[in-house]
Amino acid sequence: MPRAQSDTKAEIRAVALDLFGQKGYEKTSLREIAERLEITKAALYYHFPSKGDLLRALIDPLRQDSEDLVRRFDGPVDDPRELLGAYFDLCVRHGTLMRALLNDLGSLTEAGLVELVMDWRSRLDAALVGENPGTPARMGAVVALGGIQDIAVVLPYGDAAAHREAAVEIALAALRAGTSGMD
Amino acid sequence: MPRAQSDTKAEIRAVALDLFGQKGYEKTSLREIAERLEITKAALYYHFPSKGDLLRALIDPLRQDSEDLVRRFDGPVDDPRELLGAYFDLCVRHGTLMRALLNDLGSLTEAGLVELVMDWRSRLDAALVGENPGTPARMGAVVALGGIQDIAVVLPYGDAAAHREAAVEIALAALRAGTSGMD
DNA sequence: GTCTATACGTCGATAGAC
DNA sequence: GTCTATCGACGTATAGAC
């Protein structure tokens, strides 16, 4: 009896996320995924036209959420705290996926995520310090956003949200050291 | 006539670094490297026992330099500026290799560099804020070191060293915001 | 619409001759 | 030190059963 419409597709995604997270994208073969689902490689090929498409399907929620954030802050920002806090929240919300990606950096490149993130970051930089800031000001923005991300994704292993305010304050200090220190 | 003893080995390393940097480690095949040197795949295996060993040989200078830095600051530091500056210098010194690795994040995992870097970073964190700092203090250290690295590797595309002082000041601001802000 | 059987070309790696 | 020949596993692809 055939399964319900999107049932197999969902099962494939679940198993793939698990295996990619454990062994990494490149080192996980389609044969392994198929064996664990007790189907064949070719059946996978019916649901996802390639291994890369399967990976991209897993990453899509993070991608869409990030695009929303960038659109929301598409211009000069009066209170950096708002942007820094929202960026923190996003990193926490997708923390599980982001930690999995950290353990498998290769898939970032494979999924074309690196270029996307670089683009988002430069647009958020611009929202924080303008389009053509002095070099130190740009440094401050780079450190502020990168720092928020490091804290939210790497540090917590539990209650990340509890340290949201402290993280924002630290990022703000770096941002100010860049914009006011010299120019 | 056979080449001089280590000549072929050096040529392999040069071609491999070039191709890995252009197309990434996983997507560069040994056949390509061999063809460009006008030898066969099997000849590569005489000089390097595996593809991974070839990659590790390329990364070794960075690894050794980093280990030296960690050993040099193995304990409490009175002037964080010194550590932050030295870390900046290291990132600039190996900037070409580090940018190549950024374009090919998969090789970081492949070479086992991720665990090594996490270990170095946590030891440098300890040198900055002690073994068991409060959470905000640890955050400050994470942002300071991560920020130095981002600035030195990603920003410059040219005169990185010119901005060394500004980078150290920004990192210092984040560090202080963590240690003094609350505890 | 969902899946199996089967195959193709390439990969990293090895064995053994010269 | 370099070669030819070969291996099993991989991602991909198509034909056809149900």
Short mmCIF file of C-alpha atoms (C1' of nucleotides) in Angstrom, two decimals:
data_model
loop_
_atom_site.label_atom_id
_atom_site.label_comp_id
_atom_site.label_asym_id
_atom_site.label_seq_id
_atom_site.Cartn_x
_atom_site.Cartn_y
_atom_site.Cartn_z
CA MET A 1 0.00 0.00 0.00
CA PRO A 2 1.41 3.40 -0.92
CA ARG A 3 2.05 5.86 1.87
CA ALA A 4 0.12 9.12 2.29
CA GLN A 5 1.10 11.84 -0.13
CA SER A 6 4.01 13.58 1.58
CA ASP A 7 4.76 10.99 4.22
CA THR A 8 7.84 9.46 2.62
CA LYS A 9 9.18 12.89 1.76
CA ALA A 10 8.96 13.93 5.42
CA GLU A 11 10.58 10.69 6.60
CA ILE A 12 13.44 11.19 4.17
CA ARG A 13 14.01 14.71 5.49
CA ALA A 14 14.02 13.50 9.09
CA VAL A 15 16.51 10.70 8.46
CA ALA A 16 18.70 12.91 6.27
CA LEU A 17 18.86 15.67 8.92
CA ASP A 18 19.83 13.10 11.52
CA LEU A 19 22.56 11.49 9.42
CA PHE A 20 23.92 14.75 7.99
CA GLY A 21 24.16 16.07 11.55
CA GLN A 22 25.96 12.98 12.78
CA LYS A 23 28.41 12.22 9.97
CA GLY A 24 28.32 15.32 7.80
CA TYR A 25 26.80 15.88 4.38
CA GLU A 26 29.58 14.61 2.15
CA LYS A 27 30.22 11.51 4.23
CA THR A 28 26.56 10.47 4.30
CA SER A 29 25.64 8.40 1.26
CA LEU A 30 22.21 8.14 -0.28
CA ARG A 31 22.48 4.38 0.17
CA GLU A 32 22.64 4.82 3.97
CA ILE A 33 19.57 7.06 4.01
CA ALA A 34 17.68 4.63 1.78
CA GLU A 35 18.66 1.59 3.86
CA ARG A 36 17.44 3.16 7.08
CA LEU A 37 14.07 3.85 5.43
CA GLU A 38 14.04 0.39 3.83
CA ILE A 39 13.64 1.81 0.37
CA THR A 40 16.11 2.03 -2.52
CA LYS A 41 18.39 4.80 -3.66
CA ALA A 42 16.25 5.30 -6.75
CA ALA A 43 13.19 5.93 -4.59
CA LEU A 44 15.04 8.86 -3.00
CA TYR A 45 15.71 10.15 -6.45
CA TYR A 46 11.98 10.27 -7.09
CA HIS A 47 11.33 12.58 -4.12
CA PHE A 48 14.47 14.73 -4.41
CA PRO A 49 16.10 15.21 -7.81
CA SER A 50 19.60 15.28 -6.26
CA LYS A 51 21.48 15.04 -2.99
CA GLY A 52 21.96 18.78 -3.05
CA ASP A 53 18.23 19.41 -3.32
CA LEU A 54 17.68 17.28 -0.24
CA LEU A 55 20.22 19.37 1.69
CA ARG A 56 18.68 22.62 0.50
CA ALA A 57 15.22 21.47 1.59
CA LEU A 58 16.53 20.98 5.13
CA ILE A 59 18.12 24.42 5.28
CA ASP A 60 15.19 26.30 3.79
CA PRO A 61 13.47 27.38 7.06
CA LEU A 62 16.65 29.13 8.23
CA ARG A 63 17.09 30.76 4.85
CA GLN A 64 13.58 32.18 4.76
CA ASP A 65 13.75 33.43 8.33
CA SER A 66 17.02 35.21 7.63
CA GLU A 67 15.64 36.84 4.51
CA ASP A 68 12.73 38.18 6.54
CA LEU A 69 15.11 39.68 9.09
CA VAL A 70 17.19 41.40 6.44
CA ARG A 71 14.09 42.84 4.80
CA ARG A 72 12.81 44.08 8.16
CA PHE A 73 15.97 46.13 8.75
CA ASP A 74 16.47 47.37 5.22
CA GLY A 75 17.68 50.89 6.00
CA PRO A 76 19.30 53.04 8.68
CA VAL A 77 18.50 51.88 12.20
CA ASP A 78 18.05 54.32 15.09
CA ASP A 79 18.29 51.75 17.89
CA PRO A 80 20.96 49.14 17.15
CA ARG A 81 19.74 47.21 20.18
CA GLU A 82 16.67 46.21 18.22
CA LEU A 83 18.62 44.77 15.31
CA LEU A 84 21.21 43.08 17.51
CA GLY A 85 18.48 41.52 19.65
CA ALA A 86 16.52 40.29 16.65
CA TYR A 87 19.68 38.76 15.20
CA PHE A 88 20.32 37.06 18.51
CA ASP A 89 16.79 35.64 18.54
CA LEU A 90 17.18 34.25 15.03
CA CYS A 91 20.46 32.54 15.93
CA VAL A 92 18.85 30.95 18.98
CA ARG A 93 15.69 29.95 17.08
CA HIS A 94 17.71 28.01 14.52
CA GLY A 95 20.40 27.02 16.99
CA THR A 96 20.01 23.29 16.49
CA LEU A 97 20.36 23.52 12.73
CA MET A 98 23.18 26.06 13.02
CA ARG A 99 25.16 23.87 15.41
CA ALA A 100 24.65 20.93 13.03
CA LEU A 101 26.02 23.09 10.23
CA LEU A 102 28.97 24.06 12.42
CA ASN A 103 29.80 20.38 12.82
CA ASP A 104 29.62 20.00 9.05
CA LEU A 105 31.01 23.17 7.57
CA GLY A 106 31.25 21.61 4.16
CA SER A 107 27.51 21.62 3.69
CA LEU A 108 27.47 25.40 4.15
CA THR A 109 29.50 25.81 1.00
CA GLU A 110 27.61 23.03 -0.75
CA ALA A 111 24.24 24.67 -0.13
CA GLY A 112 25.46 28.08 -1.29
CA LEU A 113 24.82 29.41 2.22
CA VAL A 114 28.17 31.18 2.51
CA GLU A 115 27.44 33.76 -0.17
CA LEU A 116 23.94 34.31 1.17
CA VAL A 117 25.15 34.90 4.73
CA MET A 118 27.89 37.25 3.52
CA ASP A 119 25.22 39.24 1.68
CA TRP A 120 22.86 39.37 4.67
CA ARG A 121 25.66 40.39 6.99
CA SER A 122 26.82 43.23 4.75
CA ARG A 123 23.24 44.53 4.53
CA LEU A 124 22.85 44.39 8.31
CA ASP A 125 26.24 46.09 8.61
CA ALA A 126 24.91 48.89 6.41
CA ALA A 127 21.79 49.19 8.57
CA LEU A 128 24.01 49.60 11.64
CA VAL A 129 26.70 51.99 10.40
CA GLY A 130 25.54 53.23 6.98
CA GLU A 131 26.55 52.37 3.45
CA ASN A 132 30.04 53.88 3.42
CA PRO A 133 31.40 53.94 6.97
CA GLY A 134 35.02 54.51 7.90
CA THR A 135 37.01 51.35 8.28
CA PRO A 136 36.88 51.29 12.12
CA ALA A 137 33.11 51.77 12.05
CA ARG A 138 32.74 48.82 9.69
CA MET A 139 35.00 46.79 11.99
CA GLY A 140 32.73 47.56 14.90
CA ALA A 141 29.69 46.34 12.98
CA VAL A 142 31.48 43.17 11.87
CA VAL A 143 32.51 42.35 15.43
CA ALA A 144 29.06 43.18 16.83
CA LEU A 145 27.12 40.93 14.46
CA GLY A 146 29.70 38.15 14.42
CA GLY A 147 29.86 38.25 18.19
CA ILE A 148 26.08 38.00 18.60
CA GLN A 149 26.11 34.97 16.35
CA ASP A 150 28.98 33.27 18.18
CA ILE A 151 27.32 33.77 21.56
CA ALA A 152 23.86 32.68 20.51
CA VAL A 153 24.97 29.60 18.62
CA VAL A 154 28.06 28.32 20.38
CA LEU A 155 27.88 29.38 24.01
CA PRO A 156 24.53 28.35 25.39
CA TYR A 157 23.99 24.61 25.26
CA GLY A 158 20.84 25.38 27.19
CA ASP A 159 19.43 28.70 28.23
CA ALA A 160 20.61 31.06 25.54
CA ALA A 161 17.72 33.48 25.85
CA ALA A 162 18.66 34.18 29.49
CA HIS A 163 21.81 35.95 28.29
CA ARG A 164 20.24 37.94 25.50
CA GLU A 165 20.64 41.32 27.17
CA ALA A 166 24.27 40.79 28.12
CA ALA A 167 25.08 39.65 24.59
CA VAL A 168 23.45 42.72 23.09
CA GLU A 169 25.36 45.00 25.48
CA ILE A 170 28.71 43.44 24.59
CA ALA A 171 27.99 43.72 20.88
CA LEU A 172 26.92 47.34 21.42
CA ALA A 173 30.24 48.12 23.13
CA ALA A 174 32.16 46.80 20.11
CA LEU A 175 29.90 48.76 17.76
CA ARG A 176 30.46 52.01 19.70
CA ALA A 177 34.20 51.45 19.95
CA GLY A 178 34.26 51.39 16.16
CA THR A 179 32.04 54.38 15.45
CA SER A 180 33.13 56.78 18.20
CA GLY A 181 36.72 55.76 18.86
CA MET A 182 38.06 57.23 15.64
CA ASP A 183 36.77 57.91 12.14
CA MET B 1 65.55 11.50 -15.79
CA PRO B 2 64.06 11.45 -12.29
CA ARG B 3 63.44 14.76 -10.54
CA ALA B 4 65.41 15.88 -7.49
CA GLN B 5 64.40 14.23 -4.21
CA SER B 6 61.67 16.52 -2.88
CA ASP B 7 60.96 18.45 -6.04
CA THR B 8 57.86 16.53 -7.07
CA LYS B 9 56.51 16.69 -3.53
CA ALA B 10 56.75 20.48 -3.57
CA GLU B 11 55.14 20.71 -7.00
CA ILE B 12 52.25 18.55 -5.84
CA ARG B 13 51.71 20.81 -2.84
CA ALA B 14 51.73 23.93 -5.01
CA VAL B 15 49.24 22.54 -7.53
CA ALA B 16 47.03 21.10 -4.79
CA LEU B 17 46.91 24.41 -2.88
CA ASP B 18 45.95 26.19 -6.08
CA LEU B 19 43.19 23.75 -7.02
CA PHE B 20 41.84 23.31 -3.48
CA GLY B 21 41.65 27.10 -3.20
CA GLN B 22 39.84 27.44 -6.53
CA LYS B 23 37.38 24.57 -6.44
CA GLY B 24 37.45 23.33 -2.87
CA TYR B 25 38.96 20.20 -1.39
CA GLU B 26 36.12 17.73 -1.97
CA LYS B 27 35.50 18.86 -5.53
CA THR B 28 39.15 18.60 -6.55
CA SER B 29 40.04 15.09 -7.70
CA LEU B 30 43.46 13.51 -7.53
CA ARG B 31 43.16 12.89 -11.26
CA GLU B 32 43.06 16.66 -11.89
CA ILE B 33 46.12 17.28 -9.76
CA ALA B 34 47.97 14.45 -11.46
CA GLU B 35 47.03 15.59 -14.96
CA ARG B 36 48.30 19.10 -14.36
CA LEU B 37 51.64 17.66 -13.24
CA GLU B 38 51.63 15.19 -16.13
CA ILE B 39 51.96 12.21 -13.85
CA THR B 40 49.41 9.56 -12.81
CA LYS B 41 47.18 9.31 -9.78
CA ALA B 42 49.20 6.40 -8.47
CA ALA B 43 52.34 8.51 -8.51
CA LEU B 44 50.65 10.94 -6.11
CA TYR B 45 50.13 8.09 -3.72
CA TYR B 46 53.85 7.50 -3.54
CA HIS B 47 54.38 11.02 -2.14
CA PHE B 48 51.24 11.33 0.00
CA PRO B 49 49.55 8.25 1.48
CA SER B 50 46.06 9.75 1.07
CA LYS B 51 44.20 12.82 -0.12
CA GLY B 52 43.71 13.87 3.50
CA ASP B 53 47.44 13.75 4.17
CA LEU B 54 48.02 16.07 1.25
CA LEU B 55 45.51 18.54 2.72
CA ARG B 56 47.05 18.32 6.18
CA ALA B 57 50.50 18.99 4.76
CA LEU B 58 49.22 22.26 3.31
CA ILE B 59 47.66 23.38 6.58
CA ASP B 60 50.58 22.43 8.79
CA PRO B 61 52.34 25.84 8.91
CA LEU B 62 49.19 27.49 10.28
CA ARG B 63 48.73 24.71 12.79
CA GLN B 64 52.25 24.97 14.15
CA ASP B 65 52.13 28.77 14.34
CA SER B 66 48.86 28.60 16.29
CA GLU B 67 50.22 26.07 18.72
CA ASP B 68 53.16 28.37 19.40
CA LEU B 69 50.80 31.27 20.15
CA VAL B 70 48.71 29.22 22.56
CA ARG B 71 51.81 28.03 24.39
CA ARG B 72 53.12 31.60 24.61
CA PHE B 73 49.98 32.77 26.43
CA ASP B 74 49.48 29.76 28.63
CA GLY B 75 48.27 31.50 31.78
CA PRO B 76 46.69 34.71 33.10
CA VAL B 77 47.50 37.76 30.98
CA ASP B 78 47.99 41.21 32.49
CA ASP B 79 47.74 43.17 29.24
CA PRO B 80 45.04 41.73 26.95
CA ARG B 81 46.27 44.07 24.23
CA GLU B 82 49.33 41.90 23.82
CA LEU B 83 47.35 38.71 23.28
CA LEU B 84 44.76 40.34 21.03
CA GLY B 85 47.48 41.94 18.94
CA ALA B 86 49.43 38.71 18.60
CA TYR B 87 46.27 36.88 17.56
CA PHE B 88 45.62 39.58 14.99
CA ASP B 89 49.13 39.19 13.60
CA LEU B 90 48.74 35.44 13.27
CA CYS B 91 45.46 35.83 11.39
CA VAL B 92 47.07 38.30 9.00
CA ARG B 93 50.21 36.19 8.56
CA HIS B 94 48.17 33.20 7.43
CA GLY B 95 45.47 35.32 5.80
CA THR B 96 45.84 33.78 2.34
CA LEU B 97 45.47 30.24 3.64
CA MET B 98 42.67 31.25 6.00
CA ARG B 99 40.71 32.94 3.25
CA ALA B 100 41.16 29.84 1.09
CA LEU B 101 39.80 27.77 3.97
CA LEU B 102 36.86 30.18 4.30
CA ASN B 103 36.01 29.56 0.66
CA ASP B 104 36.15 25.83 1.33
CA LEU B 105 34.78 25.29 4.80
CA GLY B 106 34.49 21.57 4.24
CA SER B 107 38.23 21.12 4.36
CA LEU B 108 38.30 22.61 7.87
CA THR B 109 36.28 19.70 9.15
CA GLU B 110 38.14 17.25 6.94
CA ALA B 111 41.50 18.28 8.35
CA GLY B 112 40.30 18.12 11.95
CA LEU B 113 40.96 21.84 12.28
CA VAL B 114 37.62 22.64 13.92
CA GLU B 115 38.35 20.78 17.15
CA LEU B 116 41.88 22.19 17.27
CA VAL B 117 40.69 25.78 16.85
CA MET B 118 37.96 25.31 19.47
CA ASP B 119 40.64 24.09 21.88
CA TRP B 120 43.03 26.98 21.16
CA ARG B 121 40.25 29.50 21.49
CA SER B 122 39.10 28.18 24.84
CA ARG B 123 42.68 28.31 26.13
CA LEU B 124 43.10 31.89 24.93
CA ASP B 125 39.71 32.69 26.50
CA ALA B 126 41.05 31.38 29.79
CA ALA B 127 44.18 33.51 29.46
CA LEU B 128 41.98 36.59 28.99
CA VAL B 129 39.31 36.11 31.65
CA GLY B 130 40.45 33.18 33.79
CA GLU B 131 39.43 29.55 33.98
CA ASN B 132 35.95 29.98 35.45
CA PRO B 133 34.62 33.40 34.51
CA GLY B 134 30.99 34.47 34.80
CA THR B 135 28.97 33.97 31.65
CA PRO B 136 29.13 37.62 30.52
CA ALA B 137 32.90 37.65 30.97
CA ARG B 138 33.22 34.55 28.83
CA MET B 139 30.97 36.19 26.24
CA GLY B 140 33.27 39.19 26.12
CA ALA B 141 36.28 36.98 25.49
CA VAL B 142 34.49 35.02 22.78
CA VAL B 143 33.45 38.21 20.99
CA ALA B 144 36.92 39.77 21.36
CA LEU B 145 38.84 36.84 19.87
CA GLY B 146 36.23 36.04 17.24
CA GLY B 147 36.10 39.68 16.24
CA ILE B 148 39.87 39.97 15.88
CA GLN B 149 39.83 36.96 13.64
CA ASP B 150 36.96 38.24 11.47
CA ILE B 151 38.62 41.61 10.99
CA ALA B 152 42.08 40.28 10.23
CA VAL B 153 40.95 37.60 7.82
CA VAL B 154 37.86 38.96 6.11
CA LEU B 155 38.08 42.73 6.05
CA PRO B 156 41.44 43.72 4.66
CA TYR B 157 42.03 42.50 1.13
CA GLY B 158 45.20 44.51 1.32
CA ASP B 159 46.53 46.56 4.20
CA ALA B 160 45.34 44.62 7.21
CA ALA B 161 48.24 45.58 9.44
CA ALA B 162 47.32 49.27 9.08
CA HIS B 163 44.18 48.64 11.12
CA ARG B 164 45.74 46.53 13.82
CA GLU B 165 45.38 49.11 16.59
CA ALA B 166 41.74 49.87 15.82
CA ALA B 167 40.91 46.17 15.74
CA VAL B 168 42.55 45.61 19.12
CA GLU B 169 40.66 48.56 20.63
CA ILE B 170 37.30 47.27 19.38
CA ALA B 171 38.01 43.80 20.72
CA LEU B 172 39.10 45.34 24.02
CA ALA B 173 35.80 47.22 24.30
CA ALA B 174 33.85 43.97 23.91
CA LEU B 175 36.10 42.27 26.45
CA ARG B 176 35.58 45.06 29.01
CA ALA B 177 31.84 45.14 28.42
CA GLY B 178 31.77 41.51 29.43
CA THR B 179 34.01 41.65 32.49
CA SER B 180 32.95 44.98 34.02
CA GLY B 181 29.36 45.37 32.85
CA MET B 182 27.99 42.72 35.19
CA ASP B 183 29.21 39.57 36.85
"C1'" DG C 1 2.18 8.62 -8.36
"C1'" DT C 2 5.46 5.50 -6.14
"C1'" DC C 3 8.87 2.50 -6.39
"C1'" DT C 4 12.54 -1.47 -8.13
"C1'" DA C 5 16.17 -3.09 -11.18
"C1'" DT C 6 19.98 -1.98 -13.44
"C1'" DA C 7 23.52 0.59 -15.35
"C1'" DC C 8 27.08 4.53 -16.30
"C1'" DG C 9 31.04 7.28 -15.22
"C1'" DT C 10 34.08 8.97 -11.54
"C1'" DC C 11 36.01 8.81 -7.18
"C1'" DG C 12 39.89 7.44 -3.57
"C1'" DA C 13 42.79 3.72 -2.99
"C1'" DT C 14 45.77 -0.58 -3.78
"C1'" DA C 15 48.81 -4.28 -6.04
"C1'" DG C 16 52.50 -5.36 -8.65
"C1'" DA C 17 55.58 -4.63 -12.85
"C1'" DC C 18 59.40 -1.79 -14.51
"C1'" DG D 1 59.70 6.90 -8.56
"C1'" DT D 2 56.42 6.08 -11.77
"C1'" DC D 3 53.55 3.13 -14.38
"C1'" DT D 4 49.11 0.00 -15.71
"C1'" DA D 5 45.28 -2.32 -14.08
"C1'" DT D 6 41.84 -2.99 -11.02
"C1'" DC D 7 38.83 -2.54 -6.85
"C1'" DG D 8 34.43 -1.18 -4.25
"C1'" DA D 9 31.59 2.76 -3.28
"C1'" DC D 10 29.72 6.84 -4.74
"C1'" DG D 11 26.08 10.26 -7.17
"C1'" DT D 12 23.27 10.13 -11.00
"C1'" DA D 13 20.16 8.44 -14.48
"C1'" DT D 14 16.62 5.78 -17.07
"C1'" DA D 15 13.25 2.03 -18.06
"C1'" DG D 16 9.53 -0.07 -16.61
"C1'" DA D 17 6.55 -2.69 -12.87
"C1'" DC D 18 2.48 -1.70 -10.00
#
